Amino acid sequence: MGEQIRVAVLGAAGRMGATTVRAVQEAPDLELVAALDADADLARVAAAGAQVAIDFTVPSVTEGNVHALVDAGVHAVVGTTGWDEAALARVRDHLADRPGVGVLVAPNFALGAVLTMHFARQAARWFESVEVVELHHPEKVDAPSGTARHTAQGIAEARRAAGLGPVPDATTQSLDGARGADVDGVRVHAVRLRGLVAHEEVLLGNAGEQLTIRHDSFDRVSFMPGVLLGVRRVVGRPGLTVGLEHLLDLA
Amino acid sequence: MGEQIRVAVLGAAGRMGATTVRAVQEAPDLELVAALDADADLARVAAAGAQVAIDFTVPSVTEGNVHALVDAGVHAVVGTTGWDEAALARVRDHLADRPGVGVLVAPNFALGAVLTMHFARQAARWFESVEVVELHHPEKVDAPSGTARHTAQGIAEARRAAGLGPVPDATTQSLDGARGADVDGVRVHAVRLRGLVAHEEVLLGNAGEQLTIRHDSFDRVSFMPGVLLGVRRVVGRPGLTVGLEHLLDLA
Amino acid sequence: MGEQIRVAVLGAAGRMGATTVRAVQEAPDLELVAALDADADLARVAAAGAQVAIDFTVPSVTEGNVHALVDAGVHAVVGTTGWDEAALARVRDHLADRPGVGVLVAPNFALGAVLTMHFARQAARWFESVEVVELHHPEKVDAPSGTARHTAQGIAEARRAAGLGPVPDATTQSLDGARGADVDGVRVHAVRLRGLVAHEEVLLGNAGEQLTIRHDSFDRVSFMPGVLLGVRRVVGRPGLTVGLEHLLDLA
Amino acid sequence: MGEQIRVAVLGAAGRMGATTVRAVQEAPDLELVAALDADADLARVAAAGAQVAIDFTVPSVTEGNVHALVDAGVHAVVGTTGWDEAALARVRDHLADRPGVGVLVAPNFALGAVLTMHFARQAARWFESVEVVELHHPEKVDAPSGTARHTAQGIAEARRAAGLGPVPDATTQSLDGARGADVDGVRVHAVRLRGLVAHEEVLLGNAGEQLTIRHDSFDRVSFMPGVLLGVRRVVGRPGLTVGLEHLLDLA
C-alpha cells in the first residue's frame, strides 16, 4: 500500500493523543509509524519515515516541536493549545524558507464546532438580533467557554464589517447577570448542568423568524474526522494554515 | 340552550378583554351577556343575568370588582395582575360569608406555561442540576421575566423540601453575568431576540441524562382555553382558587 | 453501620449489572453483600444476608428469580425486560401470601424518561395536537423505540379518557412515511443519527402555544438514581409495584 | 431624495403584496411609485417611473409580466411560484438582448430559510448521518413541505458530489412510516401541530457530535428583509439570478 500516508503522533500517552493513535490505526489510508510521548526525542519522527506528525503535546513544547518538524521536512498538524500571533508568525517565517512543507494549527478539530462558528459569522450580518448560549458539565471552571467567546467575537466582527449597530434591547430593570456576559456587544449565557459535555447554540432573530445553529459535543472521538482530514490535506498545502475551516471547501 | 353559562367580560375594550369576548362568543356552551369597559357600572353585570364575570381590567379596580361580584352572587374569573396576599385574603374572608360563590384568580392562563411550572416543581427534586432560560422579544423591559422568576422560586422550594443542597458549579473564572441571575440559588438566563414572543425552558440534569421542559407562547389566543376552562369550572367550585393548576386534574 | 441496606445484584456480569454493582458500592447507605452471575444459585442471596436483590438478568430466568426471592423473604427490584401481565399477576398472587415482602418491576429506570411519560399523559388532555419524535443511534434495529410507542399509547389513553377526538391533520398529499407511524392515533417519528444515544421529544400544540417535553439519555449511568431509589423504597412498600413513577411522589 | 429607488408592487392586493407595499413604504431608501392588482395594465409600471418591480402575482401571469418589464427596461424581483427551468431559460435568453436589466427569481425570501438550506449543503459532506424534520400548522395539505424536500435534495446532491455512500441505518423492524419519507436517500419527517407556522430542522451526526440547523418562520413579515435586499441588489446585477443565496455574500 505505497499510497498510505506515514504518520507520527506526538503526545501519544495523553487522552487526545491516545484517541488519535487509535484513529490513525483504523484509517485504511494512513499508517502509524511512530507514537511518542510529549518529551520524546523528535529525531525519531524523521527516523521512522513519517510524512506528517500530529502534535497533541503541551503548550511548553509544541512550538519547538513544529520548528524541528519543519527543519526535518515533516508536515505538521497541531491541536495543542497555547499558540499566539507571535508564535504563528515565527512558523510562517520559517516555512517561507521551506516551500514544500505545510503546517496546520487548529484550535478546534470538531467539524461541527468549526462549522457552527463559520455559519454564525456568515449569518450574523443578516439578522437584527443574535445571542450565544453555551452549556457544559458543572466541573468546568471558566464561563463562558473559550469557544463561545470566540464565536461571539466572530459574530461581532461580522456585524461591524456589515455596518450593523448594536442589537435591540429595551431592558431597564434587570437582576444582576440575567442578560448574560457582554462579549464585544454580543450577549453570551453559560449553563452548567450535570450530564452535559460541551454544547453551543447561536440564536439569530429577525422580525417573524429565528435561525438557530447548535453544536453538541458528546465525546472527544468527535475530533478525529477533523484531525484525519488535516493529515490528508496538509501534505498538499504548503505554508501555514490556521483553522480547520480553510480545509472544508466552504466556498 | 338553557344549559349555556351566561358570561360577562369586564375590560372588554382592552387587548385581552377583546380576545376574550371573541372566545366566549365562539364557545357553544357559553353565552356572552355583557361586554363592559374597565370603568363601567358593575350593576350591569347582574342586570344582564351573568353567572360568571371575567375580569381583565386594571390593577386599581380589579379587587373592588371582585367584591362587588361576590356581593351580587356572580362567580369571578380574574386575569388582571396586581393581586398580593393581603388582597387575596380579603376575598377569601368575603367568600366565607357567601358559600355558593367561586372566585378564580390566575396569574397565568396559558395552559402550557402553567404545566411547565408544575412539571418543573415535580421534576426538580429528582435532578442534581437545574437552570432556567427564558427568551423574549427585545422590547421587554424587565429581565428575567416574572414567569421565569416564579418558576425558579418553585424549583428552589421543591429542592429545599426534598433536602437537596446547592447545584454543582465549579466556576471560578467568569465574565460578569455569564452564569445568569441567581434566583433562590437557581440560575436564570434571559435572552432577547427580535422575532420571539415569550418562551421558557427548564433544563434538568443528572449524570448521563437531561430533561427539558419548554413552553413557547406565540400569541395571546393561547390564554383562551385556560380562561374558558376557568369559567366552566368556577361555577362548581365555591371559595377562592389561586392558580389554574388546581383545575387541571394533575393528580 | 447497622442502618445500611444489604443488597445483592443478580446478573452482575452484564452491562447493567456491572454498572449497578459500582453504584451500590458507592452509595453510603447501601452495602453490597453479593454479586452473582445470571445463572448463579439463588440460595446465595439469602445466605449472604441480602435484604434486597436487584435483578438485571435475562427474560428466561427473571420470573423464577423473583418467586425464589419472595419465598426467601428478600425484596426485589427488577429491571430485566420480558414481563407480561400474566407473569405480573403470578407475582401479585404470591405476594398476597407474604405480606411483608415488596417487589418493584420497572420497564425503565431513567428518572427523566419516566417523568417524560408521566408529564406527557398529564398534559395530553389539555392540547389539541400532539406528536412524538424519538432519536437514536443508527445501530438500533426497531423503529419506533419501545419507549416512544409506550409514550404514544399513554397519550392516546389520556386523550380518550378526556373525550378528545382525533388530532387535526389536513394532509391530503404525502410522500410515503412523511407523517410518521400511527400509534393509537398519535404520530411517532424515528430519527437515526450517528453520535446520538437515546432521546425522546413530546410536542404538544394549541392555538398560539407549544409545550415540549424532551428527554436525552447519554449513558446507562442515568439508570442508577432510579435503581437506588427503588432499593430504598421497596423495603417499605410491600406488594407488587409496577413502574418507577409510583415512587416519585407525583401527587 | 434623488437616491431613492423607485419601486412598483404587482399583486399589491394579495397577502404577500400588501405586506410588501407596507415594507417599501417604510424603507427610507425606497419610494413606492405604483401598487397594482395582479391583472393591472403593466404599462402603468413604466409610466410611474419605476426602476424595479416586485412581482407577487399568480403563476399564470408572472412570466408574461417579467418579459414585459424587461422590454420596458425595468428590473424585476419575483416571488411568485410556478417557475420551471424552461421559463427561466426564456427569461435568460431575453435578458441577453437587454444587457442593463436584472431579474431575480427567488422561491424563498426568508433569509433564515435560505441560509438553512445553504448551510445544510455545506455541512452535509462532513457528516455521516443527516435527517430533516419539518413542522407546520395542521391545515397544511402536503407533507413534507416543498422547502424540506428541496433541502433534502440539496443535501443528497452534496453527499453524492463528495462521494459519500448511504447514511447508516440498521432498522429491520419498523412500524409503517416510522422512519419518515425517503427523499433521494435522506429521511424527511413532517410534524403537524396546532400553534405552529413553518419550521425546519436539519440534524447532522458524526461519532461523538451533532450539528443542528433550525429555522422558525412565525410570520410573513420575515420575507421582507429578503425582498428589500433583492430590490437594492437587482439594480446593480444585470442578467438572471435564481435564488436569494447569491446575494448573501456567502463566500
Coordinates of C-alpha atoms in Angstrom, one line a residue, chain C residues 1-244:
Chain C
M1 CA -23.3 1.0 60.1
G2 CA -26.4 -1.1 61.1
E3 CA -28.7 1.2 59.1
Q4 CA -27.2 0.2 55.7
I5 CA -29.4 -1.8 53.4
R6 CA -27.8 -5.1 52.4
V7 CA -28.1 -5.6 48.7
A8 CA -27.4 -8.4 46.2
V9 CA -27.0 -7.9 42.5
L10 CA -28.2 -10.7 40.1
G11 CA -26.7 -10.6 36.6
A12 CA -23.7 -8.8 37.9
A13 CA -21.5 -9.7 34.9
G14 CA -23.8 -8.0 32.4
R15 CA -23.5 -4.3 31.4
M16 CA -26.4 -3.0 33.5
G17 CA -25.4 -5.4 36.3
A18 CA -21.8 -4.2 36.4
T19 CA -22.9 -0.6 36.4
T20 CA -25.3 -1.4 39.3
V21 CA -22.6 -3.1 41.3
R22 CA -20.5 0.0 41.2
A23 CA -23.4 2.3 42.0
V24 CA -24.3 0.2 45.1
Q25 CA -20.7 0.2 46.2
E26 CA -20.5 4.0 46.0
A27 CA -23.8 4.6 47.9
P28 CA -23.0 5.2 51.5
D29 CA -26.4 3.9 52.7
L30 CA -26.1 0.6 50.8
E31 CA -23.9 -2.4 51.4
L32 CA -23.2 -4.9 48.6
V33 CA -23.3 -8.4 50.0
A34 CA -23.5 -10.4 46.8
A35 CA -22.8 -10.0 43.1
L36 CA -24.0 -13.1 41.2
D37 CA -24.0 -14.2 37.6
A38 CA -27.3 -14.6 35.9
D39 CA -27.2 -18.4 36.3
A40 CA -25.9 -18.5 39.9
D41 CA -27.6 -20.4 42.8
L42 CA -30.1 -18.0 44.4
A43 CA -29.6 -19.6 47.8
R44 CA -26.5 -17.5 48.0
V45 CA -28.6 -14.3 48.1
A46 CA -30.3 -15.3 51.4
A47 CA -27.1 -16.8 52.7
A48 CA -25.4 -13.5 52.2
G49 CA -28.0 -11.8 54.3
A50 CA -29.4 -9.6 51.5
Q51 CA -32.5 -7.6 52.3
V52 CA -33.0 -6.5 48.7
A53 CA -31.9 -8.2 45.4
I54 CA -31.6 -6.2 42.2
D55 CA -32.3 -8.4 39.1
F56 CA -30.7 -7.5 35.8
T57 CA -30.6 -11.0 34.4
V58 CA -32.4 -12.3 31.3
P59 CA -36.1 -12.8 30.4
S60 CA -35.9 -16.6 30.7
V61 CA -34.9 -16.6 34.4
T62 CA -36.2 -13.3 35.9
E63 CA -39.6 -14.6 36.9
G64 CA -38.2 -17.7 38.6
N65 CA -35.7 -15.5 40.4
V66 CA -38.5 -13.2 41.8
H67 CA -40.6 -16.1 43.1
A68 CA -37.5 -17.6 44.8
L69 CA -36.6 -14.2 46.4
V70 CA -40.2 -13.8 47.7
D71 CA -40.0 -17.3 49.2
A72 CA -36.8 -16.3 50.9
G73 CA -38.3 -13.0 52.2
V74 CA -36.0 -10.9 50.1
H75 CA -37.4 -7.7 48.5
A76 CA -36.8 -7.5 44.7
V77 CA -36.0 -4.6 42.3
V78 CA -36.4 -5.9 38.7
G79 CA -35.1 -4.2 35.6
T80 CA -35.0 -7.2 33.3
T81 CA -37.4 -7.0 30.4
G82 CA -39.9 -9.6 29.2
W83 CA -42.6 -9.3 31.9
D84 CA -46.2 -9.6 30.7
E85 CA -49.5 -9.2 32.6
A86 CA -49.8 -12.9 33.4
A87 CA -46.3 -13.0 34.9
L88 CA -47.0 -9.9 37.0
A89 CA -50.3 -11.4 38.2
R90 CA -48.5 -14.6 39.4
V91 CA -46.1 -12.4 41.5
R92 CA -49.0 -10.4 42.8
D93 CA -50.7 -13.6 44.0
H94 CA -47.6 -14.9 45.5
L95 CA -47.0 -11.7 47.5
A96 CA -50.5 -11.9 48.9
D97 CA -49.2 -14.8 51.0
R98 CA -46.0 -12.9 52.0
P99 CA -47.4 -9.7 53.4
G100 CA -44.1 -8.1 54.4
V101 CA -42.3 -8.5 51.1
G102 CA -42.1 -5.9 48.3
V103 CA -41.3 -6.3 44.6
L104 CA -40.7 -3.5 42.1
V105 CA -40.8 -4.3 38.4
A106 CA -39.8 -1.3 36.3
P107 CA -39.5 -1.2 32.5
N108 CA -37.4 2.0 32.7
F109 CA -35.2 3.3 35.5
A110 CA -34.2 6.6 33.9
L111 CA -36.0 9.2 36.0
G112 CA -36.1 11.6 33.1
A113 CA -37.8 9.0 30.8
V114 CA -40.3 8.0 33.5
L115 CA -41.1 11.7 34.2
T116 CA -41.4 12.5 30.4
M117 CA -44.0 9.7 30.1
H118 CA -45.9 10.9 33.2
F119 CA -45.9 14.5 32.1
A120 CA -47.0 13.6 28.6
R121 CA -50.0 11.8 30.0
Q122 CA -50.9 14.7 32.3
A123 CA -50.6 17.3 29.6
A124 CA -52.1 15.4 26.7
R125 CA -55.8 16.1 27.6
W126 CA -55.2 19.9 27.5
F127 CA -53.7 20.1 24.0
E128 CA -55.4 19.8 20.6
S129 CA -52.3 18.4 18.9
V130 CA -49.6 16.0 20.0
E131 CA -46.8 14.1 18.3
V132 CA -43.8 12.1 19.4
V133 CA -40.2 12.2 18.0
E134 CA -37.6 9.7 19.1
L135 CA -34.0 9.9 18.1
H136 CA -31.4 7.1 18.4
H137 CA -28.0 5.8 17.2
P138 CA -28.2 4.1 13.8
E139 CA -27.4 0.6 15.1
K140 CA -30.9 0.4 16.6
V141 CA -33.0 -2.3 14.8
D142 CA -36.5 -1.3 15.8
A143 CA -38.4 1.9 14.9
P144 CA -40.0 3.5 16.7
S145 CA -38.4 2.6 20.1
G146 CA -40.5 0.7 22.7
T147 CA -40.3 3.8 25.0
A148 CA -41.8 6.1 22.2
R149 CA -44.5 3.5 21.5
H150 CA -45.4 3.3 25.2
T151 CA -45.4 7.1 25.5
A152 CA -47.8 7.4 22.5
Q153 CA -50.1 4.8 23.9
G154 CA -50.2 6.6 27.2
I155 CA -51.0 9.9 25.4
A156 CA -53.7 8.2 23.4
E157 CA -55.3 6.7 26.5
A158 CA -55.3 10.1 28.3
R159 CA -56.9 11.8 25.2
R160 CA -59.6 9.1 25.1
A161 CA -60.3 9.4 28.8
A162 CA -60.8 13.1 28.4
G163 CA -63.1 12.7 25.4
L164 CA -60.8 14.3 22.9
G165 CA -61.3 13.3 19.2
P166 CA -58.6 12.8 16.6
V167 CA -55.7 15.4 16.3
P168 CA -56.2 17.9 13.4
D169 CA -54.4 17.0 10.2
A170 CA -55.4 18.3 6.8
T171 CA -52.7 16.3 4.9
T172 CA -54.0 15.0 1.6
Q173 CA -50.8 14.7 -0.5
S174 CA -48.0 12.9 1.3
L175 CA -44.8 11.1 0.4
D176 CA -45.0 7.7 1.9
G177 CA -43.9 7.8 5.5
A178 CA -43.6 11.6 5.8
R179 CA -46.2 11.8 8.6
G180 CA -44.6 9.1 10.7
A181 CA -46.1 5.9 12.2
D182 CA -49.6 5.9 13.7
V183 CA -49.6 4.5 17.2
D184 CA -53.2 4.6 18.5
G185 CA -53.8 7.8 16.5
V186 CA -50.6 9.5 17.7
R187 CA -47.9 10.1 15.1
V188 CA -44.5 8.9 16.1
H189 CA -41.3 9.8 14.1
A190 CA -38.0 7.9 14.5
V191 CA -34.7 9.6 13.6
R192 CA -31.5 7.6 13.4
L193 CA -28.2 9.6 13.6
R194 CA -24.6 8.7 14.3
G195 CA -23.5 10.2 17.6
L196 CA -26.8 10.0 19.4
V197 CA -27.7 7.6 22.1
A198 CA -31.4 7.6 23.1
H199 CA -33.7 10.7 23.0
E200 CA -37.4 11.4 23.0
E201 CA -39.5 14.5 22.4
V202 CA -43.2 15.0 23.1
L203 CA -44.6 18.0 21.2
L204 CA -48.0 19.4 22.2
G205 CA -49.8 22.3 20.5
N206 CA -52.7 24.6 21.0
A207 CA -53.6 27.8 19.1
G208 CA -50.8 30.2 20.0
E209 CA -48.6 27.9 22.1
Q210 CA -46.5 24.9 22.2
L211 CA -45.3 22.7 25.0
T212 CA -42.2 20.4 24.5
I213 CA -41.0 17.7 26.9
R214 CA -37.7 16.2 25.9
H215 CA -35.5 13.5 27.5
D216 CA -31.9 12.9 26.5
S217 CA -30.2 9.7 27.7
F218 CA -26.5 9.8 27.1
D219 CA -25.3 6.9 29.2
R220 CA -26.6 4.0 31.2
V221 CA -25.4 5.6 34.4
S222 CA -28.6 7.6 34.1
F223 CA -30.5 4.5 35.3
M224 CA -28.6 4.3 38.6
P225 CA -30.5 7.0 40.6
G226 CA -33.7 5.2 39.7
V227 CA -32.4 1.8 40.7
L228 CA -31.1 3.0 44.0
L229 CA -34.4 4.8 44.7
G230 CA -36.1 1.5 44.0
V231 CA -33.9 -0.3 46.6
R232 CA -34.5 2.3 49.3
R233 CA -38.3 2.4 48.7
V234 CA -39.1 -1.3 48.1
V235 CA -38.2 -2.2 51.7
G236 CA -41.1 -0.1 53.0
R237 CA -43.5 -0.9 50.2
P238 CA -45.0 -4.4 50.5
G239 CA -46.8 -6.0 47.5
L240 CA -46.1 -5.5 43.8
T241 CA -45.3 -2.1 42.3
V242 CA -45.1 -1.8 38.5
G243 CA -43.3 1.3 37.3
L244 CA -40.9 3.8 38.9

